[in-house]
Short mmCIF file of C-alpha atoms and ligand atoms in Angstrom, two decimals:
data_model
loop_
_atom_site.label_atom_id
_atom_site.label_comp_id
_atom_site.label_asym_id
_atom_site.label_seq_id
_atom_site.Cartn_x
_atom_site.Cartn_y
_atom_site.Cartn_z
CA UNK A 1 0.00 0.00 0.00
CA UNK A 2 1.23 3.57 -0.97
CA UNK A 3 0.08 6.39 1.76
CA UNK A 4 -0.05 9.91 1.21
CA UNK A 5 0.59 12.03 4.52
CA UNK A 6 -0.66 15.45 3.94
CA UNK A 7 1.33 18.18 6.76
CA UNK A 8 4.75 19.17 7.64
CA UNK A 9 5.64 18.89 10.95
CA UNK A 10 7.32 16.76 13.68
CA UNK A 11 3.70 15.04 14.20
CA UNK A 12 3.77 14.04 10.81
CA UNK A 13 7.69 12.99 10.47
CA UNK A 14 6.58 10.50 13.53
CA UNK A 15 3.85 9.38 11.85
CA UNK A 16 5.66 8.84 8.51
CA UNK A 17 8.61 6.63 10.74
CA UNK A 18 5.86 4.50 11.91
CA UNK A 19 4.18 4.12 8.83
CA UNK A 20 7.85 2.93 7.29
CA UNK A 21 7.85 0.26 9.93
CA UNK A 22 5.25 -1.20 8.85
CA UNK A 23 4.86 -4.02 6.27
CA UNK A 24 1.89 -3.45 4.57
CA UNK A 25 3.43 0.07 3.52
CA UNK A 26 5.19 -0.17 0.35
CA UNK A 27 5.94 3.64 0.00
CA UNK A 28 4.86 6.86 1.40
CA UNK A 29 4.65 10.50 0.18
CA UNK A 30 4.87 13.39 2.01
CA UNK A 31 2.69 16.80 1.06
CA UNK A 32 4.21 18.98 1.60
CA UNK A 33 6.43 17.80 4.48
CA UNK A 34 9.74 19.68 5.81
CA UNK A 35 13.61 18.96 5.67
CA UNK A 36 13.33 15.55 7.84
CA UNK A 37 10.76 14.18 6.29
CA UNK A 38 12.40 14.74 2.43
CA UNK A 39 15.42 13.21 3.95
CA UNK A 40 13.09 9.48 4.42
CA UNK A 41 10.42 9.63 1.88
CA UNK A 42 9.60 11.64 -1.35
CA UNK A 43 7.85 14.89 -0.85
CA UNK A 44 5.54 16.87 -3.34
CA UNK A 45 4.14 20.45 -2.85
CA UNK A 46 0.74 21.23 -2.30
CA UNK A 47 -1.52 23.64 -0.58
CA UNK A 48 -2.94 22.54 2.68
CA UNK A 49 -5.99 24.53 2.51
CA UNK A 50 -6.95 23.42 -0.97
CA UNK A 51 -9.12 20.35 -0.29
CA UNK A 52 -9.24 19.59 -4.23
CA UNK A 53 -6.12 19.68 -4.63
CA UNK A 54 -5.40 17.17 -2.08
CA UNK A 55 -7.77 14.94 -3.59
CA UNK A 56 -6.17 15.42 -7.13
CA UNK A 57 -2.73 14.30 -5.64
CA UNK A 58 -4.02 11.46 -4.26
CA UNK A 59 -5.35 10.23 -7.65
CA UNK A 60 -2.44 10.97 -9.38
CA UNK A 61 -0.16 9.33 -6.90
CA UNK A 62 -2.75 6.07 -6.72
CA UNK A 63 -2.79 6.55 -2.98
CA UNK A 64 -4.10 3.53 -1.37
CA UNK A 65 -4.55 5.59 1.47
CA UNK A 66 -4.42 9.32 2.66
CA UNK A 67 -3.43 10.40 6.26
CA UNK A 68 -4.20 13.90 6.79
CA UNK A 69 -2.25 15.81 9.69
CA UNK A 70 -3.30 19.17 10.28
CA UNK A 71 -6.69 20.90 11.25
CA UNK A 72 -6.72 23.36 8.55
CA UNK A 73 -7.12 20.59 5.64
CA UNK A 74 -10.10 18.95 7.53
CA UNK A 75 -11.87 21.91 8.29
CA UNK A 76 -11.37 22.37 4.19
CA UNK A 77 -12.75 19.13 3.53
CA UNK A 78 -9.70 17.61 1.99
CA UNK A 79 -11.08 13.97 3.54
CA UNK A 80 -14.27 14.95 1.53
CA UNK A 81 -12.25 15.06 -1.27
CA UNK A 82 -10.32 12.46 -1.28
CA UNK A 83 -13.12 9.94 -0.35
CA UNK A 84 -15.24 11.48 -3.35
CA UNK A 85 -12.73 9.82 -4.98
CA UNK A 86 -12.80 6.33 -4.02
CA UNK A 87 -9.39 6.90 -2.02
CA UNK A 88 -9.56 5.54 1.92
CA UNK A 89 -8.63 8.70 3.88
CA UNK A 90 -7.74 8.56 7.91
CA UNK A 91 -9.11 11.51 8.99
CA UNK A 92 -13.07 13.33 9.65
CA UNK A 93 -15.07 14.88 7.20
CA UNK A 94 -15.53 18.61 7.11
CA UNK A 95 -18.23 18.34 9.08
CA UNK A 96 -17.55 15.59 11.62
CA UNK A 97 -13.92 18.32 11.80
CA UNK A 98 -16.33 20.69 13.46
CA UNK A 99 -15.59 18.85 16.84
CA UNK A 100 -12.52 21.35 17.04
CA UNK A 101 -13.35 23.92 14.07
CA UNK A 102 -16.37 25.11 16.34
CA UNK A 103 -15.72 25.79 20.20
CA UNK A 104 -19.68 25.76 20.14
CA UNK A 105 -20.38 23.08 18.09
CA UNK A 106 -17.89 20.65 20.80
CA UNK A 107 -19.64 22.23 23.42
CA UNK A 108 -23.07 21.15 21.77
CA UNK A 109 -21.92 17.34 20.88
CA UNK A 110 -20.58 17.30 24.72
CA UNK A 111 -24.34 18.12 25.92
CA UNK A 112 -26.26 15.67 23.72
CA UNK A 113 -23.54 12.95 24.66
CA UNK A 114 -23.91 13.75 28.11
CA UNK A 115 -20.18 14.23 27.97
CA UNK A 116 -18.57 16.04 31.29
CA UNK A 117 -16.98 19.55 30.39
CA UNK A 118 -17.16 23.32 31.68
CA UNK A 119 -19.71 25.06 31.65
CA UNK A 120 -20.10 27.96 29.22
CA UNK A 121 -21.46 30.11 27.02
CA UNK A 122 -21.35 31.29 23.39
CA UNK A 123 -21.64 35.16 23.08
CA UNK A 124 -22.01 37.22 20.15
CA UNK A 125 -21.91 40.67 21.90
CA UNK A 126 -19.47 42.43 24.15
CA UNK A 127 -22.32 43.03 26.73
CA UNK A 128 -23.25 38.93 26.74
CA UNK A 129 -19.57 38.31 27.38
CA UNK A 130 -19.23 40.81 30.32
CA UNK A 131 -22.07 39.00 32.12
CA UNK A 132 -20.97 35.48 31.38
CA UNK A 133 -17.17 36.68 32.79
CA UNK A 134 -19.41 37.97 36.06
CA UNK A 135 -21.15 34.61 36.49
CA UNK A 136 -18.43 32.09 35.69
CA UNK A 137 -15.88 34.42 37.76
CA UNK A 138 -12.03 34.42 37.71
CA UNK A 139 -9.97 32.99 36.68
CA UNK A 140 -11.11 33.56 33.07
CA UNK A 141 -11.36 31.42 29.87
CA UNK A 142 -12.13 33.54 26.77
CA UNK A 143 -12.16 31.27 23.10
CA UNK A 144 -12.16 32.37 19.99
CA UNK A 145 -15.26 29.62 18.54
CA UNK A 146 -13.01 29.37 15.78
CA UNK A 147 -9.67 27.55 14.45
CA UNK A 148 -7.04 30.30 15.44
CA UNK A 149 -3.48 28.48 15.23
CA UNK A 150 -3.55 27.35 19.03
CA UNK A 151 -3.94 31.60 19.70
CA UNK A 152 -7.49 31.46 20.49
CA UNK A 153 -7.54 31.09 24.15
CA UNK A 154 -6.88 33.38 26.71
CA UNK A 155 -6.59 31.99 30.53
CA UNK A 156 -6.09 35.02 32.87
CA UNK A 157 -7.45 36.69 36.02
CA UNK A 158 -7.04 40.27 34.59
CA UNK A 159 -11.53 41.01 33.68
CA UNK A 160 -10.16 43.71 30.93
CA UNK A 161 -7.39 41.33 29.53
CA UNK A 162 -10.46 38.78 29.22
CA UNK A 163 -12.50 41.32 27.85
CA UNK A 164 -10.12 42.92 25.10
CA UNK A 165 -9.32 39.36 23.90
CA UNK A 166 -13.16 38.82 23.27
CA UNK A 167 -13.53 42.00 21.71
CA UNK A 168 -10.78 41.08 19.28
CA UNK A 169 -12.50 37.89 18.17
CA UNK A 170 -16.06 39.34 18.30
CA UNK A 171 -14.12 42.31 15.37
CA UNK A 172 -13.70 39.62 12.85
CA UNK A 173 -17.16 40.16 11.93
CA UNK A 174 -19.41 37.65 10.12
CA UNK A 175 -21.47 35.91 12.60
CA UNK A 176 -17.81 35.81 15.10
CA UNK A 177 -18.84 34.27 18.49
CA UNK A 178 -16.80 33.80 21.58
CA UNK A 179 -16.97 31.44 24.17
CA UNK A 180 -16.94 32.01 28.09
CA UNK A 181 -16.19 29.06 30.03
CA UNK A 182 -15.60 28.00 33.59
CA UNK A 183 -12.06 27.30 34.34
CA UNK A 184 -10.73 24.07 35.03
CA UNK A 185 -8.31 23.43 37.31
CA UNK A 186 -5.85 20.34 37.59
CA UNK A 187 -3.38 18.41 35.54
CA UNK A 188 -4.06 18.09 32.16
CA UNK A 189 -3.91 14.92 30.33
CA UNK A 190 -4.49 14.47 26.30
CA UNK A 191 -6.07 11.02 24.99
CA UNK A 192 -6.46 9.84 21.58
CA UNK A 193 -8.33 7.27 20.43
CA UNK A 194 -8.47 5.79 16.74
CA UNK A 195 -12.15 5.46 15.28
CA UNK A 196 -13.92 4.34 12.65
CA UNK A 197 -17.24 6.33 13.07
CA UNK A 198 -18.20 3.18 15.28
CA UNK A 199 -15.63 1.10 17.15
CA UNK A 200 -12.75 3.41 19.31
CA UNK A 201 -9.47 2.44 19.87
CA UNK A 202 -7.87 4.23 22.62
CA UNK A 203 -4.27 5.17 22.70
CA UNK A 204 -1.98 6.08 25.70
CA UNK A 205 -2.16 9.02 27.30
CA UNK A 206 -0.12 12.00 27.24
CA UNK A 207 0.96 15.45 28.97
CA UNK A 208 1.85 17.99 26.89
CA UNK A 209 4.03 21.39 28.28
CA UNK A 210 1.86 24.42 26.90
CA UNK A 211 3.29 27.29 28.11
CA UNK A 212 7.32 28.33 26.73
CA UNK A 213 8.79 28.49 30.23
CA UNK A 214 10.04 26.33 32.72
CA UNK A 215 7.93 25.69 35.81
CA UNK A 216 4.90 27.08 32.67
CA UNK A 217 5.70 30.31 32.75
CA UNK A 218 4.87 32.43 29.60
CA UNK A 219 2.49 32.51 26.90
CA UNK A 220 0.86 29.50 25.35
CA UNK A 221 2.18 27.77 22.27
CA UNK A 222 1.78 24.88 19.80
CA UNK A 223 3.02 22.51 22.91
CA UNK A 224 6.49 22.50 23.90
CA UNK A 225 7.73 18.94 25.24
CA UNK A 226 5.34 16.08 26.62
CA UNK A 227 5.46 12.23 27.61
CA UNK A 228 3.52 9.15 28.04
CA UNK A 229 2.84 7.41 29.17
CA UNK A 230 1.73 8.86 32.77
CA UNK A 231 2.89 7.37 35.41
CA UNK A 232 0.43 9.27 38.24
CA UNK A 233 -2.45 8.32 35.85
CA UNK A 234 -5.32 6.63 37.62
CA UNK A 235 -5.15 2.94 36.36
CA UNK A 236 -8.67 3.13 34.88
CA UNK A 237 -8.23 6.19 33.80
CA UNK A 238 -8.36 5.24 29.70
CA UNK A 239 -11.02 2.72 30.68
CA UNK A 240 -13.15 5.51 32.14
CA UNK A 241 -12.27 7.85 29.48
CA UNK A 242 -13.54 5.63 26.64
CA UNK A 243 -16.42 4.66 28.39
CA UNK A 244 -17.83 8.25 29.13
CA UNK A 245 -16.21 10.61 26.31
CA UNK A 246 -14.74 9.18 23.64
CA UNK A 247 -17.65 6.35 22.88
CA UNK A 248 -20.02 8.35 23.90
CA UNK A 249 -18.67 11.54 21.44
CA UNK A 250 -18.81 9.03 18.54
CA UNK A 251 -21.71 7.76 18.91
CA UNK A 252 -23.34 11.16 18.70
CA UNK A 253 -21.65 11.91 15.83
CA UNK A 254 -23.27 8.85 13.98
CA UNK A 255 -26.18 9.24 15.36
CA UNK A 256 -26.60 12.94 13.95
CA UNK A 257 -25.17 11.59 10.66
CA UNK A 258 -21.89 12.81 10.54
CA UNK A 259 -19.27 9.57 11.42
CA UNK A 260 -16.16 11.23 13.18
CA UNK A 261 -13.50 8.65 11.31
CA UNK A 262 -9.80 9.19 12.11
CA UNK A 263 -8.20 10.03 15.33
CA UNK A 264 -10.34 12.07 18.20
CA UNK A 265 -8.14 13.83 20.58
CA UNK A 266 -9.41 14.60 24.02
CA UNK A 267 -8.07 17.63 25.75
CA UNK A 268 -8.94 16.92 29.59
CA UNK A 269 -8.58 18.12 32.94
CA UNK A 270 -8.52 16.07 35.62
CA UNK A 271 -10.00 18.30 38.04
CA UNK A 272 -11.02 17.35 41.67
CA UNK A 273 -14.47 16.74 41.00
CA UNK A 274 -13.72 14.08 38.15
CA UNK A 275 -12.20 14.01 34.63
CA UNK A 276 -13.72 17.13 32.36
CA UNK A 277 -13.16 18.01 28.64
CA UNK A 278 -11.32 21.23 28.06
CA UNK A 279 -11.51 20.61 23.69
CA UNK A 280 -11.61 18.24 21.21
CA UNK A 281 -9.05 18.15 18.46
CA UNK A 282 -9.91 16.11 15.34
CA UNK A 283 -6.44 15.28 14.59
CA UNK A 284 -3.34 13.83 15.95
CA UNK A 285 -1.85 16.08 18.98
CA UNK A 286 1.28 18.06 18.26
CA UNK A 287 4.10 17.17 20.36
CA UNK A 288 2.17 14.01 22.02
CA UNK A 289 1.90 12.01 19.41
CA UNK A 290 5.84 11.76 18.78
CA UNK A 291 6.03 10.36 22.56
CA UNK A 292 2.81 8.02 21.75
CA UNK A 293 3.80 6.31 18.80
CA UNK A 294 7.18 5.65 20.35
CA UNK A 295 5.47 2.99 22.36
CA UNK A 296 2.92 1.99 19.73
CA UNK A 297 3.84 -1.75 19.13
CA UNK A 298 0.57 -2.06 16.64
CA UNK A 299 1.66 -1.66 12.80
CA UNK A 300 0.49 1.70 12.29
CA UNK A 301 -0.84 1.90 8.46
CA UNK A 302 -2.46 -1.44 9.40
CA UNK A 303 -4.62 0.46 11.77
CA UNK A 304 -5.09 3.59 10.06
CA UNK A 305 -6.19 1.99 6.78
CA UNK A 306 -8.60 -0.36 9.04
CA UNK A 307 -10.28 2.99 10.78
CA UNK A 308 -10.28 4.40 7.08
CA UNK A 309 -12.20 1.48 5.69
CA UNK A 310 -14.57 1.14 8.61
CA UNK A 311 -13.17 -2.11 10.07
CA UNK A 312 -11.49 -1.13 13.49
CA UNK A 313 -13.33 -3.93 15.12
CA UNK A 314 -11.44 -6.62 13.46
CA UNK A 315 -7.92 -5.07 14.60
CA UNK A 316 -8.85 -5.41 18.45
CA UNK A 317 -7.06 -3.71 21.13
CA UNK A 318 -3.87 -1.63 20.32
CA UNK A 319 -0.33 -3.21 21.79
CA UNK A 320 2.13 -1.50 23.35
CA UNK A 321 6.00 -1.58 24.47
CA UNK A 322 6.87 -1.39 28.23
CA UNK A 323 8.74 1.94 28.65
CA UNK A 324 8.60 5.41 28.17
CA UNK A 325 9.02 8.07 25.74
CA UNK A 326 9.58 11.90 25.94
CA UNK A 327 10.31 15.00 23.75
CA UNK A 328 11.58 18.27 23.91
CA UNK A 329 10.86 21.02 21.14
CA UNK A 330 13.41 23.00 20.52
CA UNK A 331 11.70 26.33 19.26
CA UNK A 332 13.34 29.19 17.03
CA UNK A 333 14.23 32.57 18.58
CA UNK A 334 11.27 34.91 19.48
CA UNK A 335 9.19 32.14 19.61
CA UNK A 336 5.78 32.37 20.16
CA UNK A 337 5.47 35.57 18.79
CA UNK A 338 7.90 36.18 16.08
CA UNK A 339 10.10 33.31 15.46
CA UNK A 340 13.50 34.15 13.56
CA UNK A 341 13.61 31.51 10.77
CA UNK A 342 16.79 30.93 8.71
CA UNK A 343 19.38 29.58 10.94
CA UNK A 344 21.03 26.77 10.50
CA UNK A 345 21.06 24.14 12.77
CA UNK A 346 24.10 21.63 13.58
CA UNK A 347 24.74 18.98 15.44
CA UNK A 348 21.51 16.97 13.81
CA UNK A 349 23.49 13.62 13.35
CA UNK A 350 25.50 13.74 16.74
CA UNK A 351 21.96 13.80 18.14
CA UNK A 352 20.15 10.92 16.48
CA UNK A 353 23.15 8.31 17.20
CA UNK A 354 21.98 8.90 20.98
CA UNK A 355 20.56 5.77 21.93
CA UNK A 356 16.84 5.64 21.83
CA UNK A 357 16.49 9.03 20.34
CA UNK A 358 14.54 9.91 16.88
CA UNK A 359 15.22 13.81 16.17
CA UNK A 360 11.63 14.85 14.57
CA UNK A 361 12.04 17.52 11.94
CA UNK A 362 9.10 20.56 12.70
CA UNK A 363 10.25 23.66 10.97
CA UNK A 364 13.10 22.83 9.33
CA UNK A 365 13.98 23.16 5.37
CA UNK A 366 16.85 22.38 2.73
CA UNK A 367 19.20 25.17 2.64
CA UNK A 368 22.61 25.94 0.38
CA UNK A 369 24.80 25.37 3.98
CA UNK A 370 22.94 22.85 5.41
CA UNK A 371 19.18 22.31 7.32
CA UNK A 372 17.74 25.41 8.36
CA UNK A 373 15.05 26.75 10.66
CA UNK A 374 11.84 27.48 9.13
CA UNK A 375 9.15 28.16 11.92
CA UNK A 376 8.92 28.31 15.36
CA UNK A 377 8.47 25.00 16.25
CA UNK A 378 12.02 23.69 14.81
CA UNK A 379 12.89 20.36 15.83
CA UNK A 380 10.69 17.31 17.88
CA UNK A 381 14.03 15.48 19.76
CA UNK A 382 12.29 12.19 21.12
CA UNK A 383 13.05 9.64 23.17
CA UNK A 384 12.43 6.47 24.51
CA UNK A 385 13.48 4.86 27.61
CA UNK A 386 12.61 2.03 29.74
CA UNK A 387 11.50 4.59 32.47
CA UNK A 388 10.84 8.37 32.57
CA UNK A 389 14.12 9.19 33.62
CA UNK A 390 16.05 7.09 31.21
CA UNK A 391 13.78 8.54 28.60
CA UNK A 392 14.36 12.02 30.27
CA UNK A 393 18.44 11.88 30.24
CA UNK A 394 18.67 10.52 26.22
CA UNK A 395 16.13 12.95 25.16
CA UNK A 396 18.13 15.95 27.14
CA UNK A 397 21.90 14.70 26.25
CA UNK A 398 20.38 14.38 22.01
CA UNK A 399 19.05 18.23 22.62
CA UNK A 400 22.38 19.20 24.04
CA UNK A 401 23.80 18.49 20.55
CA UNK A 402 22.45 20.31 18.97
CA UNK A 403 22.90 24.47 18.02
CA UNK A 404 20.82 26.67 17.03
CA UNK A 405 21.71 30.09 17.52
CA UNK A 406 19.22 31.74 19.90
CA UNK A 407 16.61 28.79 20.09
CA UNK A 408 15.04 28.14 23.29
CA UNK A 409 13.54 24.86 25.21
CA UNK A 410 11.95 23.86 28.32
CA UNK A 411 14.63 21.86 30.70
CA UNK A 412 11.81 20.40 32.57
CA UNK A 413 9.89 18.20 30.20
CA UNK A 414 8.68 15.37 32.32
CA UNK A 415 10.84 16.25 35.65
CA UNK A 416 8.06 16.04 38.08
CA UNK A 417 6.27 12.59 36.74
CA UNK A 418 9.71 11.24 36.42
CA UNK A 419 10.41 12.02 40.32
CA UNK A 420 6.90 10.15 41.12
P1 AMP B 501 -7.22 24.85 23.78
O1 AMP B 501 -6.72 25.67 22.61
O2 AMP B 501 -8.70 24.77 23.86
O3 AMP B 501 -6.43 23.57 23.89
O4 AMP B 501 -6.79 25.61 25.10
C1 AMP B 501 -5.46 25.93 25.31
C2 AMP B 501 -5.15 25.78 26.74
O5 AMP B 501 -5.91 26.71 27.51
C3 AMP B 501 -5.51 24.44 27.35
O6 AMP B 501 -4.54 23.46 27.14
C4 AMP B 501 -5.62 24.79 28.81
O7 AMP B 501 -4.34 24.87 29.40
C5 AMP B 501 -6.21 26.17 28.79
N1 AMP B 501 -7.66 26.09 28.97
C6 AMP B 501 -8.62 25.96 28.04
N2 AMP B 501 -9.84 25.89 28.59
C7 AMP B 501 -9.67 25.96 29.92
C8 AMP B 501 -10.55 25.95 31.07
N3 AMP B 501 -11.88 25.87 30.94
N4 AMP B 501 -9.99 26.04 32.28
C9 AMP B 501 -8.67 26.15 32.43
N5 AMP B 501 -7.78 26.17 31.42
C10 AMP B 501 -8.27 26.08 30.18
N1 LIG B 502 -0.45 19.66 21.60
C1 LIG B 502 -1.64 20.38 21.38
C2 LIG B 502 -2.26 20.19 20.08
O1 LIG B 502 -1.82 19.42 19.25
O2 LIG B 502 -3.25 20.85 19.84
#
């Protein structure tokens, strides 16, 4: 089987390794992909956003299957597309996408699913959202309904920081809503599960580092490190996960017609009145799922062309390796806000001859001296280990390696679980 990956970052260089591994994969190709990924498997240009496009390559490559990374394709309907074709595609439909395209279309599926989450409210006007910050209180959560590039949410306990943000998402106009949620408190833990519109297939869990600082200080961004899987985690805590969100989320979304099919990505918070969901993402999690394929012992395509075709139940449950995994993104200068791309990075080979270490490619591209930086999110280093602080050291001494001048990480990816 050939597979098209559509995306071009560390997620999808992970994904892309696994797929390799696997035996019923004869080739893959990579749209548009990065420096990393070109360095495995052949890559071809192509505009994310343009769902027909995407479709188009996938005929003219005679894709046996499509994997589709990124939200922005989805919400375009590039699955659409490339199932209108005859083509088995891993990944929702633009409408079954909504489940993280709309804020209030999650929060909707959540109620008729009887799904646990905060409570909240969708405003359209700046008065509305003044009177939902006064009943939910501080601290407060302001979300933009809408895909914003992981920007969307503001956490604070300043009222007029809460209230500028919604005033800036209520100005894009056209029907823009906002919604005013409860905050959450407690660890956060992210859970994927494989599904094909009927049967779910959970994977281990995750934590993912959010904020750019050590000790998460500093604004959000895409995710800087995680692990998995957790070693503090409740024992039925995947059990209990399935049971009341993720089964419970797909069902809905059959039952109203629209079959979520590819990978559903809990957000949670495991607060101390019981597990709630923060968001849904309708694709796989970006750093996570470098640390949760590490452990995947499953062939991978196998899986992902079983969801695709609507036969999960015949796979059964997903194995796994004993151990660990963790990874630390190394991020470009001025990251979050105004990454400084160009530089060129060194000590890339030094780094992946650490034992147990895969260097994921994020923003990275072919330049005339060597691999350069080209976003913020630059590199994915990885590791496995047989315990968190094996996993910890290898990932840390293949970072150490390498330079790249004025890029930042977080030095405490996985310290306190590994101290547990
Ligand atoms: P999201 O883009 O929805 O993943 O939100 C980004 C981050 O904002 C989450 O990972 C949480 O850290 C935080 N967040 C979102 N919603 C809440 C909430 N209701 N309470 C507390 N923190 C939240
Ligand atoms: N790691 C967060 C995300 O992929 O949205």
């Amino acid at each position: 089987m050939k597979v098209l990956v559509i995306g071009a970052g560390a997620r999808e260089h992970a994904i892309i390794t696994w797929l390799l591994a696997d035996e019923s994969v004869s080739s893959v190709v990579a749209a548009p992909g990065n420096a990393g990924i070109a360095a495995i498997v052949e890559t071809v240009p192509v505009d994310v956003t343009d769902a027909e496009a995407i479709g188009a390559l996938a005929v003219s490559l005679e894709a046996g299957l499509v994997v589709i990374g990124p939200e922005v394709p989805l919400v375009a309907g590039a699955a659409d597309a490339v199932r209108a074709r005859g083509i088995a595609c891993f990944g929702p439909s633009a409408e079954a996408a909504q489940l993280e395209g709309s804020k209030a279309f999650a929060k909707q599926v959540m109620a008729e699913a009887g799904v646990p989450t905060a409570m909240a409210r969708v405003c359209t006007t700046i008065g509305d959202v003044a009177s939902a910050l006064d009943q939910f209180g501080a601290p407060h959560v302001v979300k933009d309904d809408g895909l914003a590039a992981g920007k969307g949410v503001v956490v604070t306990s300043s009222r007029d920081e809460a209230l500028a943000h919604a005033s800036e998402c209520l100005a894009k106009g056209g029907g823009a809503r906002v919604v005013i949620e409860e905050y959450l408190d407690g660890p956060e833990v992210s859970l994927f599960a494989i599904t094909d519109g009927t049967t779910v297939l959970p994977l281990q869990p995750a934590q993912d580092f959010k904020r750019v600082g050590d000790g998460d200080a500093g604004p959000n961004t895409g995710g800087m490190g995680a692990y998995s899987p957790l070693p503090w985690a409740p024992a039925d805590l995947v059990a209990d996960v399935t049971a009341r969100v993720l089964q419970p989320v797909v069902d809905a979304m059959a039952r109203r017609g629209t079959p979520f099919v590819g990978l559903l990505y809990a957000g949670l918070a495991m607060t101390s009145r019981g597990v709630r969901v923060i968001e849904f993402n309708a694709r796989f999690g970006d750093p996570e799922t470098q640390v949760v394929l590490e452990n995947l012992r499953s062939p991978l395509g196998t899986v992902l062309l079983a969801a695709a075709e609507g036969r999960l139940a015949q796979v059964g449950p997903l194995q796994w390796e004993p151990g660990f995994a963790v990874t630390v993104v190394i991020a470009a200068e001025g990251y979050p806000a105004s990454p400084r791309t160009g530089g060129i990075i060194s000590g890339l080979e030094a780094a992946a001859e650490v034992v147990g270490v895969d260097v994921f490619h994020a923003g990275t591209t072919v330049a005339d001296d060597g691999i350069a930086a080209s976003g913020g999110r630059v590199l994915s280093v990885t590791a496995r280990g047989e315990s968190l602080v094996q996993a910890r050291e290898r990932a840390y001494a293949a970072v150490d390696l390498i330079r790249l001048e004025g890029s930042h990480h977080r030095r405490d990816i996985a310290a306190k679980a590994s101290q547990a």
